[in-house]
Amino acid sequence: VLRLYPPWALLLMITLFAIVIFPIPAYFVYCLIHRIPFRPKSRDRPITASTSLSLSHQLTPSKEVQKEEILQGDETKYPSTSHVTS
């Protein structure tokens, strides 16, 4: 017995298919408009940002930065003790 899908089910399948597939050509057009390269220029190594840091450096500030923040926090909390008057 051959049964056909109802029209609403066919429309639902086409809609779901379009939602899943649409981001691929949309990103392709976005890359073309903004001139984003699809391949790295150097085939030896992947392209990486020159200012990128490892995750451990991004999450924990250096000791110097922590000291500066503590010193600046003391001056803002206790302005009368940070300046000596004679």
XYZ file of N, CA, C and O in Angstrom:
344
model
N 0.850 -1.173 0.000
C 0.000 0.000 0.000
C 0.895 1.235 0.000
O 1.778 1.371 0.849
N 0.691 2.097 -0.927
C 1.462 3.332 -1.058
C 0.687 4.471 -0.413
O -0.443 4.745 -0.785
N 1.306 5.110 0.607
C 0.658 6.235 1.279
C 1.481 7.493 1.054
O 2.709 7.460 1.116
N 0.818 8.591 0.836
C 1.474 9.876 0.638
C 1.443 10.674 1.936
O 0.503 10.562 2.732
N 2.493 11.464 2.114
C 2.501 12.349 3.266
C 1.478 13.463 3.056
O 1.295 13.946 1.937
N 0.858 13.940 4.137
C -0.056 15.071 3.989
C 0.735 16.343 3.651
O 1.930 16.444 3.953
N 0.076 17.305 3.023
C 0.791 18.522 2.616
C 1.445 19.264 3.781
O 2.542 19.805 3.641
N 0.823 19.280 4.958
C 1.415 19.984 6.089
C 2.708 19.296 6.545
O 3.648 19.947 6.983
N 2.781 17.983 6.430
C 3.994 17.257 6.812
C 5.114 17.535 5.817
O 6.283 17.675 6.212
N 4.791 17.594 4.534
C 5.802 17.938 3.525
C 6.333 19.358 3.756
O 7.540 19.595 3.676
N 5.430 20.277 4.072
C 5.853 21.648 4.353
C 6.739 21.700 5.591
O 7.752 22.409 5.613
N 6.409 20.934 6.620
C 7.217 20.883 7.833
C 8.604 20.316 7.541
O 9.614 20.853 8.018
N 8.697 19.257 6.746
C 9.999 18.674 6.402
C 10.848 19.650 5.591
O 12.050 19.785 5.838
N 10.250 20.334 4.639
C 10.994 21.309 3.828
C 11.475 22.466 4.698
O 12.615 22.923 4.567
N 10.637 22.919 5.622
C 11.020 24.015 6.517
C 12.181 23.609 7.415
O 13.146 24.366 7.574
N 12.100 22.440 8.006
C 13.192 21.967 8.862
C 14.488 21.804 8.064
O 15.573 22.156 8.539
N 14.392 21.275 6.872
C 15.566 21.115 6.021
C 16.190 22.476 5.705
O 17.409 22.657 5.772
N 15.359 23.469 5.384
C 15.866 24.803 5.056
C 16.529 25.455 6.265
O 17.569 26.109 6.139
N 15.941 25.278 7.459
C 16.526 25.859 8.670
C 17.893 25.255 8.952
O 18.821 25.945 9.369
N 18.050 23.971 8.719
C 19.321 23.299 8.992
C 20.382 23.663 7.955
O 21.548 23.876 8.288
N 20.020 23.767 6.700
C 20.975 23.981 5.620
C 21.284 25.464 5.376
O 22.381 25.805 4.939
N 20.359 26.359 5.680
C 20.518 27.777 5.349
C 21.780 28.432 5.921
O 22.390 29.259 5.241
N 22.234 28.130 7.150
C 23.437 28.807 7.665
C 24.699 28.582 6.827
O 25.585 29.439 6.810
N 24.799 27.479 6.120
C 26.008 27.203 5.334
C 26.155 28.193 4.178
O 27.184 28.873 4.083
N 25.169 28.343 3.281
C 25.339 29.352 2.228
C 25.317 30.780 2.772
O 25.963 31.666 2.201
N 24.619 31.012 3.878
C 24.605 32.355 4.464
C 26.006 32.737 4.936
O 26.464 33.865 4.716
N 26.731 31.807 5.584
C 28.095 32.100 6.025
C 29.036 32.263 4.833
O 29.939 33.086 4.859
N 28.822 31.508 3.790
C 29.626 31.643 2.577
C 29.482 33.046 1.992
O 30.472 33.705 1.654
N 28.250 33.526 1.902
C 28.007 34.880 1.384
C 28.608 35.918 2.316
O 29.211 36.899 1.869
N 28.491 35.715 3.638
C 29.075 36.629 4.622
C 30.593 36.728 4.433
O 31.159 37.815 4.454
N 31.245 35.590 4.235
C 32.699 35.587 4.025
C 33.069 36.293 2.721
O 34.079 36.991 2.656
N 32.281 36.109 1.692
C 32.562 36.792 0.431
C 32.404 38.300 0.569
O 33.228 39.066 0.059
N 31.375 38.744 1.255
C 31.135 40.186 1.412
C 32.236 40.836 2.240
O 32.733 41.916 1.901
N 32.663 40.188 3.332
C 33.672 40.756 4.234
C 35.097 40.341 3.870
O 36.027 40.636 4.614
N 35.257 39.662 2.760
C 36.565 39.221 2.251
C 37.357 38.412 3.284
O 38.546 38.616 3.481
N 36.676 37.492 3.936
C 37.322 36.593 4.888
C 37.861 35.405 4.099
O 37.105 34.756 3.370
N 39.159 35.105 4.218
C 39.711 33.988 3.429
C 39.202 32.640 3.936
O 38.950 32.448 5.115
N 39.050 31.714 3.008
C 38.579 30.374 3.358
C 39.738 29.461 3.758
O 39.547 28.502 4.464
N 40.936 29.771 3.296
C 42.111 28.961 3.607
C 43.184 29.854 4.200
O 43.264 31.032 3.864
N 44.054 29.291 5.048
C 45.193 30.073 5.529
C 46.122 30.427 4.367
O 46.245 29.664 3.402
N 46.767 31.591 4.442
C 47.679 31.993 3.372
C 48.940 31.147 3.386
O 49.503 30.843 2.366
N 49.406 30.796 4.579
C 50.572 29.935 4.689
C 50.090 28.501 4.882
O 49.343 28.202 5.799
N 50.508 27.608 4.030
C 50.051 26.224 4.129
C 50.800 25.443 5.201
O 50.428 24.340 5.537
N 51.874 26.013 5.758
C 52.660 25.312 6.766
C 51.994 25.345 8.143
O 52.104 24.411 8.910
N 51.354 26.447 8.475
C 50.779 26.577 9.811
C 49.429 27.278 9.716
O 49.198 28.047 8.801
N 48.553 27.014 10.670
C 47.249 27.689 10.654
C 47.379 29.151 11.064
O 48.345 29.544 11.729
N 46.413 29.954 10.677
C 46.411 31.363 11.031
C 45.964 31.506 12.477
O 44.946 30.972 12.882
N 46.758 32.226 13.276
C 46.394 32.510 14.657
C 46.560 33.991 14.902
O 47.379 34.654 14.269
N 45.794 34.502 15.834
C 45.894 35.918 16.169
C 47.197 36.167 16.906
O 47.627 35.374 17.738
N 47.831 37.285 16.610
C 49.117 37.573 17.238
C 48.958 37.982 18.687
O 49.882 37.884 19.472
N 47.778 38.446 19.071
C 47.563 38.879 20.442
C 46.886 37.824 21.289
O 46.502 38.090 22.417
N 46.726 36.614 20.760
C 46.033 35.587 21.535
C 46.929 35.075 22.654
O 48.138 34.935 22.502
N 46.324 34.832 23.803
C 47.023 34.292 24.959
C 46.435 32.929 25.287
O 45.313 32.616 24.902
N 47.182 32.159 26.016
C 46.638 30.882 26.439
C 45.520 31.123 27.448
O 45.428 32.180 28.065
N 44.688 30.139 27.639
C 43.534 30.288 28.509
C 43.956 30.577 29.944
O 43.315 31.351 30.638
N 45.054 29.989 30.405
C 45.480 30.212 31.785
C 45.894 31.659 32.003
O 45.675 32.222 33.075
N 46.478 32.320 30.994
C 46.860 33.726 31.143
C 45.645 34.635 31.114
O 45.654 35.699 31.716
N 44.613 34.258 30.414
C 43.418 35.085 30.339
C 42.607 35.027 31.621
O 41.977 35.995 32.006
N 42.618 33.894 32.313
C 41.785 33.734 33.486
C 42.421 34.289 34.751
O 41.717 34.798 35.616
N 43.737 34.198 34.887
C 44.384 34.668 36.105
C 45.247 35.875 35.795
O 46.171 35.806 34.995
N 44.943 37.024 36.423
C 45.773 38.199 36.182
C 47.137 38.031 36.837
O 47.313 37.253 37.774
N 48.099 38.768 36.342
C 49.442 38.667 36.888
C 49.481 39.279 38.284
O 48.601 40.035 38.695
N 50.533 38.974 39.030
C 50.663 39.477 40.395
C 50.808 40.993 40.410
O 50.327 41.662 41.320
N 51.467 41.558 39.394
C 51.632 43.005 39.351
C 50.280 43.700 39.206
O 50.013 44.708 39.844
N 49.418 43.143 38.380
C 48.096 43.724 38.177
C 47.283 43.626 39.459
O 46.597 44.565 39.846
N 47.379 42.497 40.153
C 46.659 42.340 41.405
C 47.140 43.354 42.437
O 46.349 43.948 43.157
N 48.465 43.598 42.518
C 49.006 44.577 43.460
C 48.521 45.975 43.121
O 48.155 46.749 44.004
N 48.514 46.325 41.824
C 48.039 47.646 41.422
C 46.582 47.836 41.779
O 46.181 48.900 42.248
N 45.772 46.803 41.585
C 44.350 46.908 41.917
C 44.160 47.088 43.415
O 43.325 47.864 43.853
N 44.953 46.396 44.207
C 44.851 46.533 45.660
C 45.252 47.943 46.075
O 44.568 48.580 46.880
N 46.344 48.458 45.505
C 46.787 49.803 45.857
C 45.777 50.856 45.430
O 45.486 51.794 46.170
N 45.229 50.712 44.246
C 44.229 51.672 43.786
C 42.964 51.573 44.627
O 42.336 52.578 44.929
N 42.601 50.396 45.038
C 41.420 50.215 45.878
C 41.601 50.868 47.227
O 40.686 51.460 47.785
N 42.832 50.810 47.811
C 43.093 51.452 49.092
C 42.952 52.961 48.992
O 42.436 53.603 49.898
N 43.426 53.555 47.899
C 43.352 55.001 47.739
C 41.914 55.474 47.599
O 41.549 56.536 48.087
N 41.088 54.683 46.937
C 39.706 55.110 46.746
C 38.877 54.882 48.007
O 37.965 55.641 48.292
N 39.202 53.859 48.787
C 38.442 53.595 50.009
C 38.841 54.537 51.135
O 38.018 54.976 51.909
N 40.142 54.818 51.240
C 40.659 55.628 52.330
C 41.475 56.791 51.778
O 42.698 56.794 51.823
N 40.822 57.817 51.228
C 41.571 58.892 50.607
C 42.358 59.729 51.611
O 43.389 60.282 51.285
N 41.912 59.800 52.853
C 42.629 60.632 53.825
C 43.944 60.003 54.255
O 44.873 60.693 54.647
N 44.075 58.669 54.194
C 45.319 58.030 54.616
C 46.338 57.919 53.504
O 47.495 57.620 53.755
N 45.944 58.190 52.249
C 46.895 58.026 51.174
C 47.785 59.255 50.995
O 48.836 59.164 50.394
N 47.387 60.409 51.498
C 48.197 61.622 51.377
C 48.624 62.100 52.756
O 47.825 62.188 53.689
N 49.902 62.384 52.897
C 50.433 62.857 54.175
C 50.515 64.371 54.105
O 51.106 64.938 53.201
N 49.913 65.023 55.082
C 49.970 66.482 55.132
C 50.786 66.920 56.326
O 50.775 66.275 57.373
N 51.494 67.999 56.200
C 52.307 68.445 57.328
C 51.901 69.814 57.804
O 51.117 70.500 57.258
